[in-house]
Short mmCIF file of C-alpha atoms in Angstrom, two decimals:
data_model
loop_
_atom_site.label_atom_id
_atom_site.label_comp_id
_atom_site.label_asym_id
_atom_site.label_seq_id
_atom_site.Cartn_x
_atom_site.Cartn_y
_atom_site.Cartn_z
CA UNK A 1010 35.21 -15.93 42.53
CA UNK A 1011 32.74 -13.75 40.41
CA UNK A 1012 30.16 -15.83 38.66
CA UNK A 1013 30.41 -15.94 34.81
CA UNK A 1014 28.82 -13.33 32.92
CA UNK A 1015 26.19 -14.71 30.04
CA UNK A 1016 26.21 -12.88 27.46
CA UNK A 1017 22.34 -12.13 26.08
CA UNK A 1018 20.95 -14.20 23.73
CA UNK A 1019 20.28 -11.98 20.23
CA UNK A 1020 16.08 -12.22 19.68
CA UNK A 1021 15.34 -13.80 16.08
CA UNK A 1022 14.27 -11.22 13.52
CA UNK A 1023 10.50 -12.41 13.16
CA UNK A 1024 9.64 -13.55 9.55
CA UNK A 1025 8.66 -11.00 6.97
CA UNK A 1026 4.72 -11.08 6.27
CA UNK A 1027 3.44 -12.96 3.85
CA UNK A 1028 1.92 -11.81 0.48
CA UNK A 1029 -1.91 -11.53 1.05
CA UNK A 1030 -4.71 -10.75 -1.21
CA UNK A 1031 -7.69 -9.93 -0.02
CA UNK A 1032 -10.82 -10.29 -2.35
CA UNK A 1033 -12.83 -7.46 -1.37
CA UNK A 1034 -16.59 -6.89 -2.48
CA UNK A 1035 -17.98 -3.67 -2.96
CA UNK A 1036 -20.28 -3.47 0.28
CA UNK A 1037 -23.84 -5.01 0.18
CA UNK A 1038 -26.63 -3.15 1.80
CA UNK A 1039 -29.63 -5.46 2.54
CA UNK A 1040 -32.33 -2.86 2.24
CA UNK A 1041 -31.16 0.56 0.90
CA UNK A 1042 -31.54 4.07 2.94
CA UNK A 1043 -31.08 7.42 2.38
CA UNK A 1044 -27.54 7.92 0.56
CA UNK A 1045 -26.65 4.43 1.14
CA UNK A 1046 -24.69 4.14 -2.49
CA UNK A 1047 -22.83 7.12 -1.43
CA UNK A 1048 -22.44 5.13 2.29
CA UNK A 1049 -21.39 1.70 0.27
CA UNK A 1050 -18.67 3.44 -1.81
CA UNK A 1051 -17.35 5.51 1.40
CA UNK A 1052 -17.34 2.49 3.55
CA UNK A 1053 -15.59 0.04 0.52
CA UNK A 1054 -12.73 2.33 0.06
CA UNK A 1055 -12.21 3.11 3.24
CA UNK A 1056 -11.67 -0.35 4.08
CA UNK A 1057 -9.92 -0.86 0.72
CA UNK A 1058 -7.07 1.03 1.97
CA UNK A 1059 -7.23 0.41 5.53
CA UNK A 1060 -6.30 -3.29 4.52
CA UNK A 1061 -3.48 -2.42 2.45
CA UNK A 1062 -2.16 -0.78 5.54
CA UNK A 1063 -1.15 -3.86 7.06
CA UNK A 1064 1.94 -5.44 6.44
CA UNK A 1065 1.64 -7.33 3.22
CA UNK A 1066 -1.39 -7.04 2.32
CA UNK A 1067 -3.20 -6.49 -0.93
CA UNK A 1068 -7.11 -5.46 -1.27
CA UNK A 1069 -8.44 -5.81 -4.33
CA UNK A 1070 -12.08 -4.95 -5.35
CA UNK A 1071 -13.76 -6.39 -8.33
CA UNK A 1072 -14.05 -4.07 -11.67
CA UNK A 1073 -11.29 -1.98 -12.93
CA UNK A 1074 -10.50 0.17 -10.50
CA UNK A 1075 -7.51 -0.72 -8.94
CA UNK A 1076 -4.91 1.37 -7.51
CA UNK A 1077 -1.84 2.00 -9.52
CA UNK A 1078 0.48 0.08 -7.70
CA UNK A 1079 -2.37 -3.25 -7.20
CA UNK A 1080 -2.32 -2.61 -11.29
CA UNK A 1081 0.92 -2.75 -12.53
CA UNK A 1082 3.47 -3.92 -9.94
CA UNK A 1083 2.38 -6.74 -7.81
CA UNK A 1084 3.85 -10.68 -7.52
CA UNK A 1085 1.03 -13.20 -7.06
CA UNK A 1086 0.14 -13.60 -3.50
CA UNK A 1087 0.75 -16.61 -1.20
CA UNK A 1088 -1.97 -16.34 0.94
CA UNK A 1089 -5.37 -15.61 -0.91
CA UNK A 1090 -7.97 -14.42 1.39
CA UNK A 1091 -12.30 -14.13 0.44
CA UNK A 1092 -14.17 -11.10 2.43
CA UNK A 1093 -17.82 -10.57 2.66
CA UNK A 1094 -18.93 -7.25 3.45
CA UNK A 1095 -22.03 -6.28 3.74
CA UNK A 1096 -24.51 -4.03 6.30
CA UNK A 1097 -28.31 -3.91 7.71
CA UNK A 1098 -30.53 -1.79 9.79
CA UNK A 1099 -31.00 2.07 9.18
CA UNK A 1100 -29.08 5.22 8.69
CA UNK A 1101 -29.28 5.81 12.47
CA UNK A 1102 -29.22 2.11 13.15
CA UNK A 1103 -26.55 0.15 10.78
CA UNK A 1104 -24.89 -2.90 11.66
CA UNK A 1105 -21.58 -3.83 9.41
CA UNK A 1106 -19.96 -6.68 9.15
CA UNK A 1107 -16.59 -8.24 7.72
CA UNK A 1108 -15.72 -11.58 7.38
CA UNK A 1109 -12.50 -12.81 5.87
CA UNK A 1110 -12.09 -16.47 5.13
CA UNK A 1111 -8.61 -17.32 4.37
CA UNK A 1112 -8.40 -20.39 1.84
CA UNK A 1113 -7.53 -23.42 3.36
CA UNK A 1114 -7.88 -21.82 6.97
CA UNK A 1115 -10.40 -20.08 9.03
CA UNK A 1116 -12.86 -17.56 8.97
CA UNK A 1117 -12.87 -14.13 11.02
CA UNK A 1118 -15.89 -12.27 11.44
CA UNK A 1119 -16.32 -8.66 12.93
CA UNK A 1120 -19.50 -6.80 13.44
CA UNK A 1121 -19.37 -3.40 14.80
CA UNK A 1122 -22.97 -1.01 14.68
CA UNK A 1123 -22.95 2.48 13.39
CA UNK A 1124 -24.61 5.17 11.86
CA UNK A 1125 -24.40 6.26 8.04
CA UNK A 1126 -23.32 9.90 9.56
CA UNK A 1127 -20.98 8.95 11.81
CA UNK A 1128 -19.24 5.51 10.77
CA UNK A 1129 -15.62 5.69 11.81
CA UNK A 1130 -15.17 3.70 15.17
CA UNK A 1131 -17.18 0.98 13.30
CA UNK A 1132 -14.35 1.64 10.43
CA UNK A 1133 -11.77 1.10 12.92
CA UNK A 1134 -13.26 -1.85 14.46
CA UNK A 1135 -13.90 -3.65 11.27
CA UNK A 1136 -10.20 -3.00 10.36
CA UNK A 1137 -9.05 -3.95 14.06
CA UNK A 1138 -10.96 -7.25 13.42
CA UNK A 1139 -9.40 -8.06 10.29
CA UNK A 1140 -6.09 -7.40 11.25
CA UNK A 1141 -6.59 -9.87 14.27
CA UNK A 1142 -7.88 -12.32 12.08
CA UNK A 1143 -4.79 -12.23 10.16
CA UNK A 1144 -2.71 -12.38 12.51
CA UNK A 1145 -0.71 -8.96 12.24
CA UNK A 1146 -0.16 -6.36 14.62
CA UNK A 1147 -1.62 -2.92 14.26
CA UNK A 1148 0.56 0.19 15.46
CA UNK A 1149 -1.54 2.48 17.44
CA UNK A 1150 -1.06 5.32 15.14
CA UNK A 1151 -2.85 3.55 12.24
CA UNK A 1152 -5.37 2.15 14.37
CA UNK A 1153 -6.19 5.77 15.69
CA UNK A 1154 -6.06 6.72 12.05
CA UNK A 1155 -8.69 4.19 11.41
CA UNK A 1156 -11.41 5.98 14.09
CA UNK A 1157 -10.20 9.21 13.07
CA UNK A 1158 -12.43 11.02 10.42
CA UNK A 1159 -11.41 12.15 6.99
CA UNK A 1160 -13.48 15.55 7.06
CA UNK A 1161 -14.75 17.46 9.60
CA UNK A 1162 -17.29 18.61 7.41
CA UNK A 1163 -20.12 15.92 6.51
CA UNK A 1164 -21.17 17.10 3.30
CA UNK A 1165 -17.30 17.02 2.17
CA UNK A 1166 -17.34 13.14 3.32
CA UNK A 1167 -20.72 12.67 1.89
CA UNK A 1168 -19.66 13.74 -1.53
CA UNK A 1169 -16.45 11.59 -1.19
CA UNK A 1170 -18.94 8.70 -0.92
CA UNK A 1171 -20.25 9.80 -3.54
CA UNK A 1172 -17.41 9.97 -5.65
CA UNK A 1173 -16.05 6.78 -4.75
CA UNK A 1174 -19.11 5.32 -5.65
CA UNK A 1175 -19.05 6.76 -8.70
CA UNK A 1176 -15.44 5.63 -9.50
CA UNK A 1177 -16.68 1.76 -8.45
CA UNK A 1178 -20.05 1.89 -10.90
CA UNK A 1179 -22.15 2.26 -8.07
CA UNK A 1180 -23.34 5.10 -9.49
CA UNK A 1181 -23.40 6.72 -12.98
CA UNK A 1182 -20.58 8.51 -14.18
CA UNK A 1183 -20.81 12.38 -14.33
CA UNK A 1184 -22.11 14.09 -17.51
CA UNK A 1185 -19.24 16.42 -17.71
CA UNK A 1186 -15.89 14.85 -15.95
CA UNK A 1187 -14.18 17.97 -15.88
CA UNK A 1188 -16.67 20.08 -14.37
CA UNK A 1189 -16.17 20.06 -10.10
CA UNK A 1190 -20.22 20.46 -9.77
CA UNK A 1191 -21.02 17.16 -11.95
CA UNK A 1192 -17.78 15.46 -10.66
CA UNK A 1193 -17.83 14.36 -7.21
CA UNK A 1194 -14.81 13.16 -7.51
CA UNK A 1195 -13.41 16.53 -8.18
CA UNK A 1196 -16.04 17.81 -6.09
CA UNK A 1197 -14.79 16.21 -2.98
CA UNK A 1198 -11.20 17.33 -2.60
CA UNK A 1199 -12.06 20.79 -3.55
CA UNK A 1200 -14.95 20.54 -0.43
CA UNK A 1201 -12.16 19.46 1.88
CA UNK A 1202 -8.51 19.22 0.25
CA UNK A 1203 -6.85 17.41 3.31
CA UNK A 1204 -9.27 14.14 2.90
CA UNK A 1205 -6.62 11.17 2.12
CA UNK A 1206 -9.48 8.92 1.06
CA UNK A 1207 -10.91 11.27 -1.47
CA UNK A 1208 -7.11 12.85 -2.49
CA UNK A 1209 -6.65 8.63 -3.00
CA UNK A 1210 -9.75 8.02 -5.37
CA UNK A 1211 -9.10 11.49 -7.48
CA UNK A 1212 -5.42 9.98 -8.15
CA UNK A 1213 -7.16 7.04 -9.50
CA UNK A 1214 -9.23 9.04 -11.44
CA UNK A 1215 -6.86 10.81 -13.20
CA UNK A 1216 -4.31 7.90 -13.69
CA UNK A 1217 -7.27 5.62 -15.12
CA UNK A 1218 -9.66 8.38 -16.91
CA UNK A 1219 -7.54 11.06 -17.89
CA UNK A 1220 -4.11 9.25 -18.01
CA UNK A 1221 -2.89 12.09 -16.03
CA UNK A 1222 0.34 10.25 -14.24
CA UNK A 1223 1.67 14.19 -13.22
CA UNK A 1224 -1.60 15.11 -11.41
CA UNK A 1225 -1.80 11.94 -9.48
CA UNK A 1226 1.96 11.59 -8.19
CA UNK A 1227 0.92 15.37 -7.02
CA UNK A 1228 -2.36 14.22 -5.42
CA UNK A 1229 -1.19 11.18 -3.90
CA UNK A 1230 1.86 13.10 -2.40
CA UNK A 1231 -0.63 15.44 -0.94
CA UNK A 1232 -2.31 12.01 0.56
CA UNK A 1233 0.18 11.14 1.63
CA UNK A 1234 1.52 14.12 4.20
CA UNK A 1235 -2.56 13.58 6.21
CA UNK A 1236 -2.26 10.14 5.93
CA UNK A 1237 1.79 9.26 6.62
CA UNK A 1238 1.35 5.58 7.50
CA UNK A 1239 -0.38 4.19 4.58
CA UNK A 1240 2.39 2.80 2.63
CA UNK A 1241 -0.27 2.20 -0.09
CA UNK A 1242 -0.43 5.67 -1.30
CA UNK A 1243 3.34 5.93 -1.45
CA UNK A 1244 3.21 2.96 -3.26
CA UNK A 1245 0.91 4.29 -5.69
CA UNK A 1246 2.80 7.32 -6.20
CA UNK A 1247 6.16 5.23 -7.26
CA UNK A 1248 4.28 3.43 -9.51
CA UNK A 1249 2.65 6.29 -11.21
CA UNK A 1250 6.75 7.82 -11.62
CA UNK A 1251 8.17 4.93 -12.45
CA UNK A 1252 5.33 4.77 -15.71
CA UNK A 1253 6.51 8.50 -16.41
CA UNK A 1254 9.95 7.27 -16.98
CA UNK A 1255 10.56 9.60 -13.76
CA UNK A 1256 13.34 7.09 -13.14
CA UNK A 1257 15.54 8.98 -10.17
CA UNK A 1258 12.28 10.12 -8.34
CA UNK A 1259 10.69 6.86 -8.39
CA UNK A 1260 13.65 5.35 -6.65
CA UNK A 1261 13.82 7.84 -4.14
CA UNK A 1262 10.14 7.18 -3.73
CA UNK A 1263 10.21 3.30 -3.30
CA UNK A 1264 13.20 3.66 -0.80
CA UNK A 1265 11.33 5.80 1.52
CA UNK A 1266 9.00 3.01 1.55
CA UNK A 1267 11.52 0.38 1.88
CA UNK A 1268 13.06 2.29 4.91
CA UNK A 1269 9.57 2.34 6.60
CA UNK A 1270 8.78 -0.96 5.32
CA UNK A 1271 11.58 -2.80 4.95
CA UNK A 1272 10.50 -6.54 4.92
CA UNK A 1273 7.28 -6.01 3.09
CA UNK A 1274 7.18 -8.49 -0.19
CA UNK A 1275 4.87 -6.44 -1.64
CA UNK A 1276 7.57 -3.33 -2.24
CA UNK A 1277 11.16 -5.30 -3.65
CA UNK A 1278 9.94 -6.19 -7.03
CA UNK A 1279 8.99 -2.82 -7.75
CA UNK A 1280 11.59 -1.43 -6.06
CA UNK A 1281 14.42 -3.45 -7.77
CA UNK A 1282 12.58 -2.93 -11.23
CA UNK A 1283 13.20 1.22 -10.60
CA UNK A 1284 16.87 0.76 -9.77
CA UNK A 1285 17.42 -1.06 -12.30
CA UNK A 1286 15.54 2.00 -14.90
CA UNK A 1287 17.56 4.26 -12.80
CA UNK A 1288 20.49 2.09 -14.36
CA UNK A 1289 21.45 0.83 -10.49
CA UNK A 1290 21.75 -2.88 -11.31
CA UNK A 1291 23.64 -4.14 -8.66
CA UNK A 1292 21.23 -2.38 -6.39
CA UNK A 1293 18.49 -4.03 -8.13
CA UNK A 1294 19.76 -7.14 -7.71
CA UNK A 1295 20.67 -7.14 -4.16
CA UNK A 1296 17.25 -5.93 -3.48
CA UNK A 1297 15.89 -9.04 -5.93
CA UNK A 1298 17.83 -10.78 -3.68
CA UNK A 1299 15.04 -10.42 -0.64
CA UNK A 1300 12.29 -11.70 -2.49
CA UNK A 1301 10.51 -14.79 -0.61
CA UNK A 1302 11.07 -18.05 -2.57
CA UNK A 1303 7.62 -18.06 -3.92
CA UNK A 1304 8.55 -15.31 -6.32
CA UNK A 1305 11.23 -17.52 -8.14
CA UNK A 1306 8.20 -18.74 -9.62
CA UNK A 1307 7.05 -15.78 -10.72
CA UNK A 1308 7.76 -15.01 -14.83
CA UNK A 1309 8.21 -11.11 -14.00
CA UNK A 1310 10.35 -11.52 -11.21
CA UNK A 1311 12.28 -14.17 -13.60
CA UNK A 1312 12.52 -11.96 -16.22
CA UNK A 1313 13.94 -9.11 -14.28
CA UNK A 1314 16.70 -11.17 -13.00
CA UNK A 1315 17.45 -12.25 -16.45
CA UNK A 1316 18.12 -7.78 -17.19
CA UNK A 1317 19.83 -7.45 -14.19
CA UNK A 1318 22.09 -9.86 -15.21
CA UNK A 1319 22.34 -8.82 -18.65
CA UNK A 1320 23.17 -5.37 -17.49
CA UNK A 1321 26.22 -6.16 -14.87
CA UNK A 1322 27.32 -8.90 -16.82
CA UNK A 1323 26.53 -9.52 -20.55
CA UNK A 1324 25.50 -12.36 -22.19
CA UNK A 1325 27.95 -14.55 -20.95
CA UNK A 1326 26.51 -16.88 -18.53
CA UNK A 1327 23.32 -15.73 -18.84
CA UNK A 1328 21.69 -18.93 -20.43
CA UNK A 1329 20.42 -20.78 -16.99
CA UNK A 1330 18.44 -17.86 -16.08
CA UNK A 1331 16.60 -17.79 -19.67
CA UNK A 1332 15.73 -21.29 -18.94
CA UNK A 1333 14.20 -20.80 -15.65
CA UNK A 1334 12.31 -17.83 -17.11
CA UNK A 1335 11.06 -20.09 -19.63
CA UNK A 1336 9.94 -23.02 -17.20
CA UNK A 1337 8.23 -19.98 -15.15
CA UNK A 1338 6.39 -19.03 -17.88
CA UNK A 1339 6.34 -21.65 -21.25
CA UNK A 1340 4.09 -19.34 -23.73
CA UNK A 1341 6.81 -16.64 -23.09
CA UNK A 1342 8.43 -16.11 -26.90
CA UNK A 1343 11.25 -14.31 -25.54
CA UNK A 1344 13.20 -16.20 -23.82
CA UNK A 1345 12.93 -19.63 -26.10
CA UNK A 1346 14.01 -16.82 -28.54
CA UNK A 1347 17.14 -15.42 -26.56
CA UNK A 1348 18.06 -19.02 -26.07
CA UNK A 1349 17.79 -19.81 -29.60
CA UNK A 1350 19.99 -16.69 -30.61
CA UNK A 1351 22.63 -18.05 -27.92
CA UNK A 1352 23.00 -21.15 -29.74
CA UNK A 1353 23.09 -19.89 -33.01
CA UNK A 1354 25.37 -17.32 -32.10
CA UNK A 1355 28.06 -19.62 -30.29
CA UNK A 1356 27.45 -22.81 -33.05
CA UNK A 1357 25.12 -24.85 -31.19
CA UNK A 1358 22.23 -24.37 -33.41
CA UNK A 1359 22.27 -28.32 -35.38
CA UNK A 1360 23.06 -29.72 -32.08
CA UNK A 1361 20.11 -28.52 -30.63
CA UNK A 1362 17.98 -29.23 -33.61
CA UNK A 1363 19.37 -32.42 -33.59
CA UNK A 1364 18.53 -33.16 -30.04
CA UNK A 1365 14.95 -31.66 -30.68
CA UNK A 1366 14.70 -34.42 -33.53
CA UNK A 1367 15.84 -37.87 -31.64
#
């Protein structure tokens, strides 16, 4: 008699990532060197988006410079992580390190030792290190990305140092912004157009100088087809459609990401906000429906529950989810007002001016 047959045992899905913000300082240079601003704004935003390649995670650098999608469309984050970045020796002897200390845990430091002309590997390893440290795994197409490059040409990748540390106050701004010979910002991608790390800081530019939402979804597209596996710069380009009102496109834009991402906490808010623009409630709300339960606590996620709701079902019903809106958020006047409106409307007003008064 044959043996039984077992059948397999299914793997468990492993748990989404978590939410993580990384507090990342513009990179300190203990004694400077010959272009070393222009090597400190290179090296800060290369890392800047390297990090918000991984799974989950959010850099942020101090100032105002934030990318479009850090600015306007991100839950706060679980885990809250402090870097220190800084770098010593010469231009043909540099030594960089990263440490990231996550609060509450440990700290992870990397060193890796460079040159100012030819810094990538160290990029790579720094990135490599701080992925290890929090504990994510690294595809080997980004991580070749990392090592890779943006320019062959060093004076293109010298001047999008410079620009980026122009666009972090490093340096002064440029006497005449539109002008490509004062503007290294502009300067840079017109050097070398296929650089995703100067294509990334011009879309900045022009969504947070020149309000320019059209140029950057174009820019960070074209950022997007040299550097495919940074989901930040798709990310960026969403948000920047989604501000248009470019309803339709922004939804086709955050479900690409979702497809290639589809776990990530930092994409469903933003994604369910554009379905529900695109007037796709039920959508929205089935992708609302994915968020980890630390964003129930969240007044923005609250709130867009409380329109989702409103625009599949009415008003009817809809009082519950005003009050937890209202316990996420207390100085919020809308929803004490909503709630107030309810009761008037359905003859509950004096009872609940009455219970206010015992």
């Amino acid at each position: 008699e044959a043996p039984p047959v077992e059948a397999p045992v299914a793997e468990a899905a492993p748990p989404p990532p978590v939410l993580t913000e990384v507090h990342l300082p513009i990179l300190e240079v203990e004694r400077p060197f010959h272009f070393s601003d222009e090597f400190r704004g290179l090296a800060t935003m290369v890392v800047e988006l390297g990090l918000s390649d991984l799974p989950g995670v959010v850099a942020r650098v101090p100032g105002d410079a934030a990318p479009p999608a850090v600015l306007l469309a991100l839950p706060a984050a679980r885990r809250q992580v402090d870097a220190r970045f800084r770098a010593w020796g010469t231009e043909d002897a540099l030594t960089l390190e990263l440490e990231l200390c996550v609060a509450g845990g440990t700290c992870t430091t990397t060193t890796a030792a460079t040159t100012r002309a030819a810094p990538w590997d160290a990029f790579g390893a720094l990135l490599e290190g701080a992925a290890d440290g929090l504990g994510l795994a690294v595809p080997p197409e980004v991580a070749a990305g990392w090592h890779t490059p943006g320019s062959k040409d060093p004076y293109a990748e010298l001047i999008t140092g410079r620009g980026a540390a122009t666009f972090y106050g490093i340096l002064p701004p440029p006497t005449e912004p539109d002008d490509r010979r004062s503007n290294p910002v502009l300067r840079a991608v017109f050097l070398d157009p296929r650089q995703p790390v100067a294509l990334w800081s011009l879309a900045r530019w022009q969504v947070g100088t020149t309000a320019d939402g059209g140029a950057a979804a174009d820019t960070l597209a074209r950022a997007s087809l040299v550097r495919p596996w940074s989901p930040m710069l798709d990310a960026d380009r969403a948000t920047v459609l989604a501000a248009q009102g470019k309803s339709d496109q922004a939804v086709l834009a955050w479900e690409h990401i979702r497809d290639a991402n589809p776990r990530d906490p930092r994409f469903l808010e933003p994604t369910a906000r554009a379905l529900l623009a695109a007037h796709r409630p039920e959508d929205a709300g089935r992708v609302l429906e994915e968020v980890p339960p630390e964003f129930e606590w969240e007044p923005r996620v609250a709130a867009l529950r409380v329109a989702i709701y409103e625009s599949v079902e009415g008003t009817a019903g809809i009082d519950p989810l005003l009050a937890h809106w209202q316990e996420t958020d207390p100085d919020a006047l809308e929803p004490v007002q909503r709630r107030l409106e309810l009761r008037v409307r359905d003859g509950r007003f004096a009872e609940e001016i009455g219970r206010a008064h015992v």
